[in-house]
Amino acid sequence: MTLPTEPIGSIPRPGYLVEGLGAFAAGRIDAAALAELESRALADTISRFEETGSPVVSDGEQGKPSFATYPLAGLTALAPDGVVIPFADGHTRQLPRLTAGPFRYATHADEYLTRAKALTDKPVKQAVIAASAISLIYPGDGIDGYSQDQFVADLVNEAEADIRRSLDAGAHSVQIDFTEGRLSLKLDPSGGLLRQFVDLNNAVLDRFTAEERAKIGVHTCPGGDQDSVHSLDVDYAGLLPALFELKAGNFYVQLASEADPDRALGVIAENLKGDQRIFIGVTDPIDPRVETPEEVRDRVLAAAKYLPADRLGTCDDCGFSPFADDTSTSRDIAFAKIRARVEGTLLAADQL
């Protein structure tokens, strides 16, 4: 048998691109010069993906400011003082705050996909941000003349377009990043916020056919950034049942860094629906040690004790550099881990 294996998203940007982003922010280079650096990084990323033997590649998010904020880049109706996301090591990330409507995406993900597809004959996966994450930019005290209901209606339209445009552009699969799912239980242990997030994302997914949803997946992780996380301490069992209520065909589930993967696998087995495939995380982007193919194989075989092998796949736990300035992991380590994932998945498939 064969087991599908896919990357999650971001690859650490090369040093020249990180420097270029800083120079662009400081006004030392223009947009054209930055675009040249992004194109150079993209070509190298695709080439190195192909060298790993990965059957599916991605653009590594080389052109995104972050996995979460790419739709907002260039919008003017934003203030910098939005929701703050604290990480376990004490550092934070802050979202912008919307100041006026109507809300529209400034950038759609198919722009990244089209550039990547031009450089490879391999299937290309595209990551998009969940509507629930973008919903956090609407201020708690509202916006005069632009109600939250109006914002949500606009957001659902934009999130649908983001996915549909990538499907229409030929994406092998479209992955919705839902890292705020686990975080929501830290912000609201009652689960009310998680329910709102699931309902909002399902309002988007309801607009797709069953055939389309078979190519749409949802990714969950505890939010890796700068070798830290924001919600690994939240009980996975609180998230997973709600996760599988999302009307997607594929689920990319962080597992390699989980303290008790067997417990998580048991919860997954209890809640997995008949038309859903699980891609389990078999490499930990935060751990600098590169897993061996044999370790990856053993993680897959352990999962196969709980889950049907014909509905299993593998992935990385998270992106390696979800924010463009995150240089905590090197490109060499990221691609070594990807190679181990590919080779280990093949070993597991042979044994299964």
mmCIF file of N, CA and C in Angstrom, residues 4 29 51 76 102 139 168 174 199 217 241 268 313:
data_model
loop_
_atom_site.group_PDB
_atom_site.id
_atom_site.type_symbol
_atom_site.label_atom_id
_atom_site.label_comp_id
_atom_site.label_asym_id
_atom_site.label_seq_id
_atom_site.Cartn_x
_atom_site.Cartn_y
_atom_site.Cartn_z
ATOM 1 N N PRO A 4 -0.105 8.564 1.845
ATOM 2 C CA PRO A 4 0.170 9.942 1.410
ATOM 3 C C PRO A 4 0.968 10.688 2.467
ATOM 4 N N ILE A 29 14.932 49.253 0.496
ATOM 5 C CA ILE A 29 14.723 48.661 -0.827
ATOM 6 C C ILE A 29 13.246 48.788 -1.174
ATOM 7 N N GLU A 51 14.283 17.594 -4.040
ATOM 8 C CA GLU A 51 15.429 16.753 -3.682
ATOM 9 C C GLU A 51 15.108 15.807 -2.525
ATOM 10 N N THR A 76 -5.212 49.223 4.562
ATOM 11 C CA THR A 76 -4.953 50.465 5.288
ATOM 12 C C THR A 76 -5.843 50.633 6.516
ATOM 13 N N PRO A 102 -15.911 48.110 4.373
ATOM 14 C CA PRO A 102 -16.090 46.659 4.365
ATOM 15 C C PRO A 102 -14.750 45.929 4.334
ATOM 16 N N PRO A 139 -12.696 44.339 16.444
ATOM 17 C CA PRO A 139 -12.558 44.772 17.846
ATOM 18 C C PRO A 139 -13.776 44.422 18.693
ATOM 19 N N ASP A 168 -9.340 26.219 -7.905
ATOM 20 C CA ASP A 168 -9.474 26.500 -9.341
ATOM 21 C C ASP A 168 -8.116 26.637 -10.022
ATOM 22 N N VAL A 174 -5.873 21.913 -0.373
ATOM 23 C CA VAL A 174 -5.878 23.210 0.303
ATOM 24 C C VAL A 174 -6.018 22.942 1.798
ATOM 25 N N ASP A 199 -18.224 26.776 14.115
ATOM 26 C CA ASP A 199 -19.404 27.195 13.353
ATOM 27 C C ASP A 199 -19.021 28.165 12.230
ATOM 28 N N GLY A 217 -8.419 20.389 3.660
ATOM 29 C CA GLY A 217 -8.048 19.849 4.964
ATOM 30 C C GLY A 217 -7.949 20.944 6.012
ATOM 31 N N PRO A 241 -12.612 16.250 19.593
ATOM 32 C CA PRO A 241 -13.988 15.952 19.171
ATOM 33 C C PRO A 241 -14.611 17.073 18.341
ATOM 34 N N ILE A 268 -8.913 10.434 18.712
ATOM 35 C CA ILE A 268 -9.124 10.554 17.260
ATOM 36 C C ILE A 268 -9.943 9.376 16.749
ATOM 37 N N GLY A 313 -2.234 9.199 6.780
ATOM 38 C CA GLY A 313 -1.180 9.868 6.042
ATOM 39 C C GLY A 313 -0.234 10.483 7.049
#
